[in-house]
Amino acid sequence: MATTLFLPLLLQLIFLSLVSSASSSNFTSIDCGASGSYKDKSGIEWETDKDYIVNGDSHVVESPDSVPEPLKTLRAFSSRKKNCYPIPVPGGGRVLVRATFYYGNYDKKRSPPTFALQFDANSWTTVVTSLDRLVQHEAIYDVFAEGTAVCVAQTEPGQMPFVTAIELRTLEAGMYDSVDSSYALYPSDAYDRIWAPYAASGGLVPAKSDTSVMDPTTVKDNPPADVLFNAVSAENGSTDIVLHLSMLPADNPVFAYVNLYFAGMSQLGSNENNSFQIYVDNEIMGTTINPPYQSAAECWILVTDASASTNITLRATPEATLPPLISAMEVFVARDGLSNGTDASDVEGLIALQQKFEVLQEWNGDPCLPAKYNVEWVGCSSSHVTPRVTALYLSGYGLSGDLPDFSTLTALETIDLSNNSITGNIPEFLGKLPNLKELNLGDNKLTGAIPSSLLKNKNIKLITCGNPDLSSSNGQKTCNNTPSSASHPNSSKIIKSSVLTVISFFLIVIVIMS
Ligand SMILES: *[C@@H]1O[C@H](CO)[C@@H](O)[C@H](O)[C@H]1NC(C)=O
Ligand SMILES: *[C@@H]1O[C@H](CO)[C@@H](O)[C@H](O)[C@H]1NC(C)=O
Ligand SMILES: *[C@@H]1O[C@H](CO)[C@@H](O)[C@H](O)[C@H]1NC(C)=O
Ligand SMILES: *[C@@H]1O[C@H](CO)[C@@H](O)[C@H](O)[C@H]1NC(C)=O
Ligand SMILES: *[C@@H]1O[C@H](CO)[C@@H](O)[C@H](O)[C@H]1NC(C)=O
Ligand SMILES: *[C@@H]1O[C@H](CO)[C@@H](O)[C@H](O)[C@H]1NC(C)=O
Ligand SMILES: *[C@@H]1O[C@H](CO)[C@@H](O)[C@H](O)[C@H]1NC(C)=O
């Protein structure tokens, strides 16, 4: 007889426990909006987000005493298309990232917002926050660079994005390695993801381990011991356990990655046998499961066309004397091929600008992606595979000092650096940028002669007025305040200047980090 267990069990517990066992530098826990760093009751070291981000404002939820420490505060963002937390991942590798959102009526408007969540150059999901419930999203993906950025972006007028907490865990080499690295895994999220031992109905009973010894390291995906001390068992050997993937979409089949964990709840007697087999939609999988005592067995299944009607059945073998059981299950959905982001040499050029002009360090995350969420002062080509930076709209950003070498930005067509306090000579490389059509250097403090590369290049519309000390043959001393035709529609916004100390720049190359 088949018994149905509608699965709310998924993986939340697993990751909660990963959190509590973590203490290495491979683990980052950021309490957004917190005034300082602290260790919580389970020994987790939480950092304030002050060293990660400068934009946004800290807030305290309406009833801070009713929630655990990390949920008491948050950071909300009223400006910028997107705001990113850059997190170092030295050497790159596979990471699990969890973002937590607890609205808690912090603004007393009883109006929980909806906004976009992104990582690096990739869209992640839409965050729909709730008045009184915690909302969490998790993803597992590969970081090819030295860091990753978790970003929120406004999508609805008047709905301010916020973040309560961000946790990042570097996964051991080999974890979840049956997954193609060009995809991200999103734990399927439609249900409460805590294993609920209420399954003690319809032929299923809860089971509890009779030991306090557990070695979860025998399986590669490192489930926490806590998850393995409990199981759901069939009442008797003639009852199947049927797991429905009802959290998946009913219509469009997805590529799902299912992890099952099994641990024996007691030592088998000499005549006992607890073996069972796994069927996906009536099709038998190769392995026979013999749940080990005081350690765990894991089985992962790739279901290429999984949907809400997919079922996974655990059925006792003919030799078995005990019913099948299961301790935990994770369901991931592989989505969107990942983008490696904006062209690396373009990013290098932008970093050169950020290193020279500190005010530009306030922006981070991928400069061009996800599409429409580019950095405000950058224009991009529309390619979603590897976008190029085609424009710099830096008029009136308060830039002072000499221009750095940003000649690696070879796709630039428009450069607007007007109305700043840029000093020194006009660099020769500007005339050699192969695609440049417009260069506005008006209203600065440039000196010396216009380089021959620019004077000879007829493709470039050059504006140098308003640089009184520039020895230019055409004698344009003032610009008559004509706004530049290259000016970005929203670039006149005044940007408050502030100093970053610890933040990495764009995510591809981490230049400064402490
Ligand atoms: C971080 O993870 C890597 C790879 O799993 C490991 O070699 C290294 O020892 C870890 N570092 C710390 C501080 O735990
Ligand atoms: C096994 O349990 C099911 C209900 O879960 C029950 O209907 C059936 O009679 C039981 N079989 C035996 C042999 O006890
Ligand atoms: C139980 O039976 C299976 C065959 O179905 C066998 O592979 C396994 O070794 C047996 N387990 C024990 C503990 O004897
Ligand atoms: C499981 O799925 C298969 C194939 O769709 C179906 O034939 C079977 O009836 C399902 N079993 C249960 C218990 O839902
Ligand atoms: C991203 O970069 C990595 C490492 O350089 C490479 O293996 C992967 O194929 C790239 N992915 C895409 C989509 O270009
Ligand atoms: C020049 O930039 C400043 C801010 O740095 C701004 O207040 C001013 O309006 C700008 N002038 C023009 C003509 O755009
Ligand atoms: C400029 O800002 C306005 C209002 O904030 C917005 O509607 C518009 O899309 C922006 N334009 C660009 C090019 O970002």
XYZ file of N, CA and C in Angstrom, residues 7-19 96-98 136-140 171 176 185-196 221-224 227 247 257-261 327-333:
159
model
N 5.342 16.780 1.148
C 6.636 17.130 1.678
C 6.824 18.560 2.089
N 6.782 18.880 3.316
C 7.239 20.198 3.683
C 8.625 20.101 4.295
N 9.325 19.030 4.055
C 10.482 18.771 4.901
C 11.746 19.448 4.454
N 11.918 19.617 3.233
C 13.130 20.159 2.620
C 14.301 20.498 3.519
N 14.967 21.545 3.126
C 16.344 21.610 3.590
C 16.643 22.707 4.577
N 15.639 23.425 4.993
C 15.947 24.570 5.835
C 16.783 24.172 7.043
N 16.379 23.103 7.666
C 17.083 22.642 8.854
C 18.547 22.396 8.583
N 18.781 21.835 7.446
C 20.150 21.490 7.113
C 21.014 22.731 7.124
N 20.480 23.784 6.529
C 21.317 24.972 6.442
C 21.357 25.742 7.752
N 20.286 25.678 8.494
C 20.325 26.298 9.810
C 21.455 25.699 10.625
N 21.567 24.406 10.537
C 22.575 23.758 11.348
C 23.970 23.980 10.810
N 24.076 24.113 9.509
C 25.386 24.474 8.971
C 25.828 25.778 9.597
N 24.869 26.666 9.751
C 25.184 27.947 10.339
C 25.779 27.766 11.729
N 27.140 28.585 -0.723
C 25.726 28.645 -0.386
C 25.483 30.037 0.172
N 24.522 30.740 -0.395
C 24.211 32.078 0.103
C 22.756 32.093 0.541
N 22.535 32.643 1.714
C 21.168 32.803 2.192
C 20.931 34.268 2.508
N 13.098 34.001 3.426
C 14.496 33.667 3.175
C 14.643 33.062 1.791
N 15.767 33.358 1.161
C 16.089 32.733 -0.127
C 17.509 32.211 -0.067
N 17.672 31.045 -0.662
C 18.989 30.421 -0.661
C 19.382 30.061 -2.077
N 20.657 30.127 -2.356
C 21.151 29.672 -3.662
C 22.531 29.074 -3.475
N 22.825 28.115 -4.324
C 24.155 27.509 -4.349
C 24.717 27.772 -5.742
N 31.250 26.030 0.434
C 31.004 24.592 0.531
C 32.304 23.848 0.281
N 27.706 18.951 -3.755
C 26.775 19.239 -4.846
C 27.500 19.264 -6.189
N 21.699 26.707 -8.221
C 20.634 25.899 -7.645
C 19.810 26.764 -6.707
N 18.539 26.702 -6.860
C 17.665 27.417 -5.932
C 16.838 26.398 -5.200
N 16.996 26.291 -3.909
C 16.133 25.352 -3.196
C 14.687 25.725 -3.467
N 13.922 24.747 -3.787
C 12.534 25.023 -4.081
C 11.858 25.508 -2.804
N 11.080 26.516 -2.955
C 10.825 27.368 -1.809
C 9.358 27.545 -1.474
N 8.494 26.789 -2.132
C 7.078 27.095 -2.002
C 6.502 26.675 -0.653
N 7.224 25.818 0.079
C 6.685 25.321 1.340
C 7.577 25.716 2.499
N 7.036 25.676 3.636
C 7.811 25.812 4.854
C 8.862 24.712 4.826
N 10.122 25.080 4.937
C 11.138 24.099 4.652
C 11.718 23.439 5.895
N 10.945 23.348 6.929
C 11.437 22.661 8.117
C 10.783 21.299 8.183
N 11.588 20.305 8.392
C 11.051 18.949 8.518
C 10.028 18.942 9.629
N 8.837 18.509 9.277
C 7.789 18.467 10.277
C 7.491 17.021 10.608
N 27.550 15.738 1.144
C 26.913 17.050 1.235
C 26.718 17.525 2.672
N 27.406 16.879 3.605
C 27.493 17.345 4.981
C 26.190 17.779 5.629
N 25.222 16.906 5.700
C 24.031 17.317 6.443
C 24.382 17.421 7.925
N 23.711 18.279 8.651
C 24.018 18.390 10.062
C 23.498 17.170 10.816
N 19.664 16.748 11.845
C 18.677 16.288 10.881
C 18.629 14.765 10.833
N 6.058 20.885 -4.340
C 6.482 22.279 -4.314
C 6.908 22.752 -5.700
N 17.125 18.674 -8.719
C 18.217 17.926 -8.125
C 17.750 17.580 -6.717
N 17.578 16.290 -6.456
C 16.979 15.861 -5.192
C 18.013 15.084 -4.391
N 18.207 15.497 -3.176
C 19.146 14.825 -2.279
C 18.362 14.144 -1.177
N 18.612 12.867 -0.961
C 17.925 12.147 0.111
C 18.967 11.678 1.123
N 18.625 11.824 2.395
C 19.551 11.399 3.448
C 18.881 10.340 4.315
N 15.462 10.470 6.540
C 15.737 11.520 7.518
C 15.563 12.924 6.956
N 15.974 13.138 5.738
C 15.873 14.489 5.196
C 15.925 14.446 3.688
N 15.390 15.468 3.111
C 15.400 15.565 1.658
C 15.620 17.014 1.273
N 16.433 17.223 0.276
C 16.621 18.562 -0.277
C 16.135 18.540 -1.717
N 15.439 19.571 -2.108
C 15.039 19.695 -3.506
C 15.573 21.015 -4.029
N 16.351 20.938 -5.086
C 16.858 22.156 -5.725
C 16.332 22.209 -7.146
N 16.151 23.416 -7.615
C 15.801 23.603 -9.010
C 16.960 24.331 -9.670
